XYZ file of C-alpha atoms in Angstrom:
325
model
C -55.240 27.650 -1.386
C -53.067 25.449 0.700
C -54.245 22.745 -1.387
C -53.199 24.448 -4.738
C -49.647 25.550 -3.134
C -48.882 21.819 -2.413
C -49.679 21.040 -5.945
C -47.582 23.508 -7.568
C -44.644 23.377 -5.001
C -41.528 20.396 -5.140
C -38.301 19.520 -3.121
C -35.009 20.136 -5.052
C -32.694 17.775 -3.588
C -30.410 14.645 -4.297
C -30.726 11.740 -2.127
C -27.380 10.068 -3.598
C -29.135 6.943 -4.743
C -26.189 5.983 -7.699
C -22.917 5.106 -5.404
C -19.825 6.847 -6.285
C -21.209 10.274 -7.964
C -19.421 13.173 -7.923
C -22.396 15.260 -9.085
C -26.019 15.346 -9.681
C -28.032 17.914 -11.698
C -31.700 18.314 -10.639
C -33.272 17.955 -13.638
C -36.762 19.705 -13.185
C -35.880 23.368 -14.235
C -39.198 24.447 -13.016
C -38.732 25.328 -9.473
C -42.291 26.407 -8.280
C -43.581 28.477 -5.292
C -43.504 27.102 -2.229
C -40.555 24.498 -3.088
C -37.711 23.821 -0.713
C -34.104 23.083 -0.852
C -32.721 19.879 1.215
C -28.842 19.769 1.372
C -27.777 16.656 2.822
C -24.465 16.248 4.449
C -21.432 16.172 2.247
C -23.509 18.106 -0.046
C -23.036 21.837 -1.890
C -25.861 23.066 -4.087
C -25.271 25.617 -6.847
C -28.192 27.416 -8.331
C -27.496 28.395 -12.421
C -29.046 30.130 -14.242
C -28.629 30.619 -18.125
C -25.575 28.716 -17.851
C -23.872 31.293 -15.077
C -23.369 30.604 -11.420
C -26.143 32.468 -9.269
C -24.751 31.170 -6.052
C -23.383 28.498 -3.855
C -24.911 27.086 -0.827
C -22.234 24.704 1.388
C -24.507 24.145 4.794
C -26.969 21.281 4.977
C -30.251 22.332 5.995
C -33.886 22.452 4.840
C -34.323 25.809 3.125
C -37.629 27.760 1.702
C -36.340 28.619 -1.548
C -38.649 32.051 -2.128
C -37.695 33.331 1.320
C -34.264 31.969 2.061
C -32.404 31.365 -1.094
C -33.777 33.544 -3.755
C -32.632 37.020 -1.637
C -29.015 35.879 -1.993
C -28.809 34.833 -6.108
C -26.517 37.470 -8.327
C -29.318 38.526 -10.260
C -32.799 36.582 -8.928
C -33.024 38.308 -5.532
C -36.048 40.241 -7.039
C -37.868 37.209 -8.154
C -41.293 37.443 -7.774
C -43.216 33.924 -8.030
C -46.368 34.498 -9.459
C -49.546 32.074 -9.469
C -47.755 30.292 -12.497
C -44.715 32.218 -13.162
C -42.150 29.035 -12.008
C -38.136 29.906 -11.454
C -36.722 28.012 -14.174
C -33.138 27.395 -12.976
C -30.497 24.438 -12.680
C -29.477 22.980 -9.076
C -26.001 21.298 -9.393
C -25.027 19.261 -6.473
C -21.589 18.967 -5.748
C -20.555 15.554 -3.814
C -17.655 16.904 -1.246
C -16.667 13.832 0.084
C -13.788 12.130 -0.788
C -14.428 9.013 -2.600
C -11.881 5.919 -2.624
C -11.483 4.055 -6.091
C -9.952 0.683 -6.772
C -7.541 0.335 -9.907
C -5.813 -2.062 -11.862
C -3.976 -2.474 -15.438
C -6.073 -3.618 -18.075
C -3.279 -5.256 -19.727
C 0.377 -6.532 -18.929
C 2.597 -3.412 -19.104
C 6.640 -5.044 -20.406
C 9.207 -3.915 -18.872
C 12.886 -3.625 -20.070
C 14.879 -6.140 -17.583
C 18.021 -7.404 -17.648
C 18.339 -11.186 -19.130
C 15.214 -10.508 -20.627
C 15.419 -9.799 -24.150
C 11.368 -9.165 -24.774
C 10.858 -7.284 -21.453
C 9.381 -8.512 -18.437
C 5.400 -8.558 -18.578
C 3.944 -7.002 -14.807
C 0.234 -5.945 -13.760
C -0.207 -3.230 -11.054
C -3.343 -2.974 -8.393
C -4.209 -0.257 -6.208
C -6.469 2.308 -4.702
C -6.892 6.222 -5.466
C -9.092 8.641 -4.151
C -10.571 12.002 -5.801
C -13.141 14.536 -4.901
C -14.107 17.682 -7.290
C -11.850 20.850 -5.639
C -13.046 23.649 -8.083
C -16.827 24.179 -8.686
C -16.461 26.605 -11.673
C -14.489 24.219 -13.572
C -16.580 21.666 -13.004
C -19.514 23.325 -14.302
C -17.759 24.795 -17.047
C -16.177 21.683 -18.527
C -18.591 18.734 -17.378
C -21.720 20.025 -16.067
C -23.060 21.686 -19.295
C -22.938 18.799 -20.919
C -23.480 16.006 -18.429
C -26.185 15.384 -15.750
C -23.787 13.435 -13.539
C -20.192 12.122 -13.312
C -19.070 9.196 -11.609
C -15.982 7.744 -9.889
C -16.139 5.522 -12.987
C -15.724 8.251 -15.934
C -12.656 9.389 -13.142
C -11.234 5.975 -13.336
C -11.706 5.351 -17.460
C -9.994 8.802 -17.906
C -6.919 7.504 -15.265
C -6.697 3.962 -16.738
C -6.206 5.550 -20.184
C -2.838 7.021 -19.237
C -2.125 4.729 -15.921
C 0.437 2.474 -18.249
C 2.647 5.027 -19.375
C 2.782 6.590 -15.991
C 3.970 3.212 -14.653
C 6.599 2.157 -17.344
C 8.108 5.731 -17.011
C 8.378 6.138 -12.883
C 9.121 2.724 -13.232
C 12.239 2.988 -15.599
C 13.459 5.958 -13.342
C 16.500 6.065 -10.993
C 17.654 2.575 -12.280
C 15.249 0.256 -9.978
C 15.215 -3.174 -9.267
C 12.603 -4.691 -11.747
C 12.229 -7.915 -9.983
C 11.721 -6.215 -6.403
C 9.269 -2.796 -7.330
C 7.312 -3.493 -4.063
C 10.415 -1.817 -2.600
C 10.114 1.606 -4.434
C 5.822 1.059 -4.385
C 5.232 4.326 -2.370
C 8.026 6.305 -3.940
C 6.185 5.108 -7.701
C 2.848 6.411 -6.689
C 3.649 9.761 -5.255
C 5.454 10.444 -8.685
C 2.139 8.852 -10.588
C 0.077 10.762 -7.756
C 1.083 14.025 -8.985
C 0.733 13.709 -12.479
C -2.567 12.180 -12.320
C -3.678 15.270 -10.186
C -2.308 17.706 -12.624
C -4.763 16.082 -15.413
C -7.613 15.739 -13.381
C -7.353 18.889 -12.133
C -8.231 20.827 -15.708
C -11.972 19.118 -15.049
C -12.245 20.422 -11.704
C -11.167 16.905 -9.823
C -8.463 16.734 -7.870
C -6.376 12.894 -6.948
C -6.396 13.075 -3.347
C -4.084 9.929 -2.750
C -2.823 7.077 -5.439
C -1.203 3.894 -4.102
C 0.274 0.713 -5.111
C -1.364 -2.358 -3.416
C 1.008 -4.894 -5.202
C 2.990 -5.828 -8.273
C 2.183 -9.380 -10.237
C 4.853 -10.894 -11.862
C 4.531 -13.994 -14.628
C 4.401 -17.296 -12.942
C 8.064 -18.179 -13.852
C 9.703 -14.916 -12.329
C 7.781 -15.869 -9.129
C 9.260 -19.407 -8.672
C 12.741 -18.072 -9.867
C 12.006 -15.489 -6.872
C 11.157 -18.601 -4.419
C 14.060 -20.588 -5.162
C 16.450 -17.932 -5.265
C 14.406 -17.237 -1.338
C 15.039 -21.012 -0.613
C 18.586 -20.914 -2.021
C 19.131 -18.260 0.615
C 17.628 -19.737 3.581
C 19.668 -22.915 2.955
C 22.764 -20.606 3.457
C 21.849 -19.150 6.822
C 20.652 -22.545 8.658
C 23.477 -23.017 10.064
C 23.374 -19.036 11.322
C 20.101 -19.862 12.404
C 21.050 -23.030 14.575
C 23.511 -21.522 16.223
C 21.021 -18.876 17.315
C 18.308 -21.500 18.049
C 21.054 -23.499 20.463
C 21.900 -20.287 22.166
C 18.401 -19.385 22.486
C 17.229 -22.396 24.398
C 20.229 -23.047 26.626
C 19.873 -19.286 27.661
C 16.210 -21.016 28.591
C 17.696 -23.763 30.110
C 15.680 -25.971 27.689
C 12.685 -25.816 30.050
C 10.538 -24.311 27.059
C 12.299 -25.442 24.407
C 9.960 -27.472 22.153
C 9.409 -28.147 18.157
C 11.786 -27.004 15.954
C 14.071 -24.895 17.981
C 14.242 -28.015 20.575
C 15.415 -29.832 17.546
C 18.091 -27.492 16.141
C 19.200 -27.585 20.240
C 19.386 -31.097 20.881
C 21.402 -31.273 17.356
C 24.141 -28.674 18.227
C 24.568 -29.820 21.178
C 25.130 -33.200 19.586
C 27.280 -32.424 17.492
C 29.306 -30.243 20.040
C 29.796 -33.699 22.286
C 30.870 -35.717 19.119
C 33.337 -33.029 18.251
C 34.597 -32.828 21.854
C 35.481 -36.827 22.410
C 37.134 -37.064 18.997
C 39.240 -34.024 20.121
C 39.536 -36.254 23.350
C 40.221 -39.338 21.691
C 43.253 -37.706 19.686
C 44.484 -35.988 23.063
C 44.797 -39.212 24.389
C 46.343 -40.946 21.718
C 49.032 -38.225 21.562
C 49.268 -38.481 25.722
C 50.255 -42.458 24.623
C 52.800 -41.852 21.926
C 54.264 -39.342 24.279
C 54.037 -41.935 27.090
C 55.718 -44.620 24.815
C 58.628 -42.020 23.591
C 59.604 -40.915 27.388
C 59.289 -44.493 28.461
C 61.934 -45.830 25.782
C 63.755 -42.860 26.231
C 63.755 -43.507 30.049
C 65.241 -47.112 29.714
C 68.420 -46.297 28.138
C 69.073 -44.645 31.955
C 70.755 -46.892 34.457
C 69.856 -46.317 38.360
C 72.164 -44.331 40.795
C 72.578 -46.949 43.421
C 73.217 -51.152 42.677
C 69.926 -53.103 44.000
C 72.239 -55.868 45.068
C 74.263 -54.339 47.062
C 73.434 -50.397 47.317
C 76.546 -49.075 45.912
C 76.594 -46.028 44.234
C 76.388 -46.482 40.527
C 79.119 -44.430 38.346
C 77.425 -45.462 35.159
C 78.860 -48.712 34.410
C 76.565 -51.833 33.089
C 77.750 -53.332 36.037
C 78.516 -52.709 39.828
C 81.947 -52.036 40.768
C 81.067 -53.645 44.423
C 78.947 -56.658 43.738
C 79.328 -57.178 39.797
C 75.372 -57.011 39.228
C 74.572 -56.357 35.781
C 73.086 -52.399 35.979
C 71.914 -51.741 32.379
């Protein structure tokens, strides 16, 4: 007998060997005496039954499906197995995990920019994730007519509408067409929610959406770096300043490379600065020298050097005649 129970009896179960399924439908309807039910982890098995939902089983386990399944279906909780009376019933299994999904635009998706008179042509890349959130509608609007669905029928179905989500959260709030990695997470939460609204009339709900990067043509990209380069050229002399304050603060013991450099030039150019300023000083010091000492001369002295009488301004000395002036 043991013998004959092995040979009628089977394992309902899905081992998950296609990656990226959201469900599986066992597809022997003849479930036979003796059979068992294996749900894995991450798995929910639903037992149907002419179409209609007998009941849902969410813990993994290995279960005796006469003894510890059958007393808790709607309507085959009086099954009797007979010697070849087989319970012919579905098994959908439900994948519950979330399941990550990697997107990108088919084609170039133009953009109205400014200066641009046929639109600006950008790709998108990015991730989403999606797991199914309602059984019933699941089984009513995929399962009866397909034995499994894949992350892959999720992402033909998003990709269909993913460019006219982008050019319209895009073209919203006036943003900056040649910088959209700026508003990236602020453009997916808007395409996040839409996408999840759609999805969500099969039973599968978008769990997360984002933006990895925009791609612009070549020639916006090197307009990008030179207008970058442009800038940089601006603030060099900003950032020498900040490089010579930087290593005298260190008092040049670790200075080294580039910074060194930008040092030893500011400082340079500080010393040249400071002996022209010195060398103009002094020249002034000498024309002021020259003026006092001409001015100075035209002064006769107070007492004659001959004789040592006081002088009262004459060119010569009232005493002594010497010649004064």
């Amino acid at each position: 007998m043991g013998f004959l129970k092995n040979q009628f009896s089977n394992l309902v179960e899905w081992k998950e060997n296609g990656a990226g399924v959201l469900f599986y439908k066992w597809q022997n309807q003849e479930i036979k005496k003796g059979s068992r039910l294996i749900i894995r982890p991450g798995q929910d098995a639903i037992f149907l039954y002419n179409g209609r939902v007998e009941g849902i089983f969410e813990d993994d386990g290995d279960y005796d499906i006469e003894s510890e399944i059958i007393p808790f279906l709607t309507t085959l909780k009086s099954f009797k197995f007979g010697f070849s009376t087989p319970l012919r019933a579905e098994v959908l299994f439900i994948n519950t995990k979330e399941l990550l999904v990697k997107w990108g635009t088919k084609n170039a998706i133009n953009l109205q920019a400014p200066g641009l008179p046929g639109g600006m042509p950008i790709r998108a890349f990015g991730t989403f994730n999606c797991r199914i959130v309602e059984h019933d509608v699941v089984i009513e609007k995929l399962a009866g007519i397909r034995q499994t669905y894949t992350v892959d029928d999720v992402k033909e179905r998003i990709i269909s509408s993913l460019d006219q989500l982008l050019m319209s959260w895009i073209s919203k709030e006036g943003r900056d067409m040649f910088n959209l990695q700026a508003d990236a997470r602020s453009i997916a939460k808007g395409i996040e929610t839409d996408l999840d609204m759609d999805m969500r009339k099969l039973g599968i709900g978008i769990t997360d959406f984002t933006i990895e990067s925009f791609s612009y043509p070549e020639e916006i990209k090197r307009m990008q770096e030179k207008a970058a380069a442009q800038s940089m050229v601006g603030d060099m002399n900003k950032y020498a300043q900040v490089a010579a304050a930087d290593g005298m603060a260190r008092g040049g013991r670790n200075g080294s490379g580039l910074v060194s450099d930008m040092v030893g030039l500011q400082m340079g150019m500080a010393m040249g600065q400071q002996m022209v300023n010195q060398m103009n000083l002094g020249g002034n010091a000498g024309a002021q020298m020259q003026q006092g000492g001409a001015g100075q001369s035209g002064v006769g002295p107070k007492f004659c050097p001959n004789c040592g009488t006081p002088a009262t301004g004459s060119k010569f000395c009232g005493n002594c005649g010497n010649q004064l002036l």
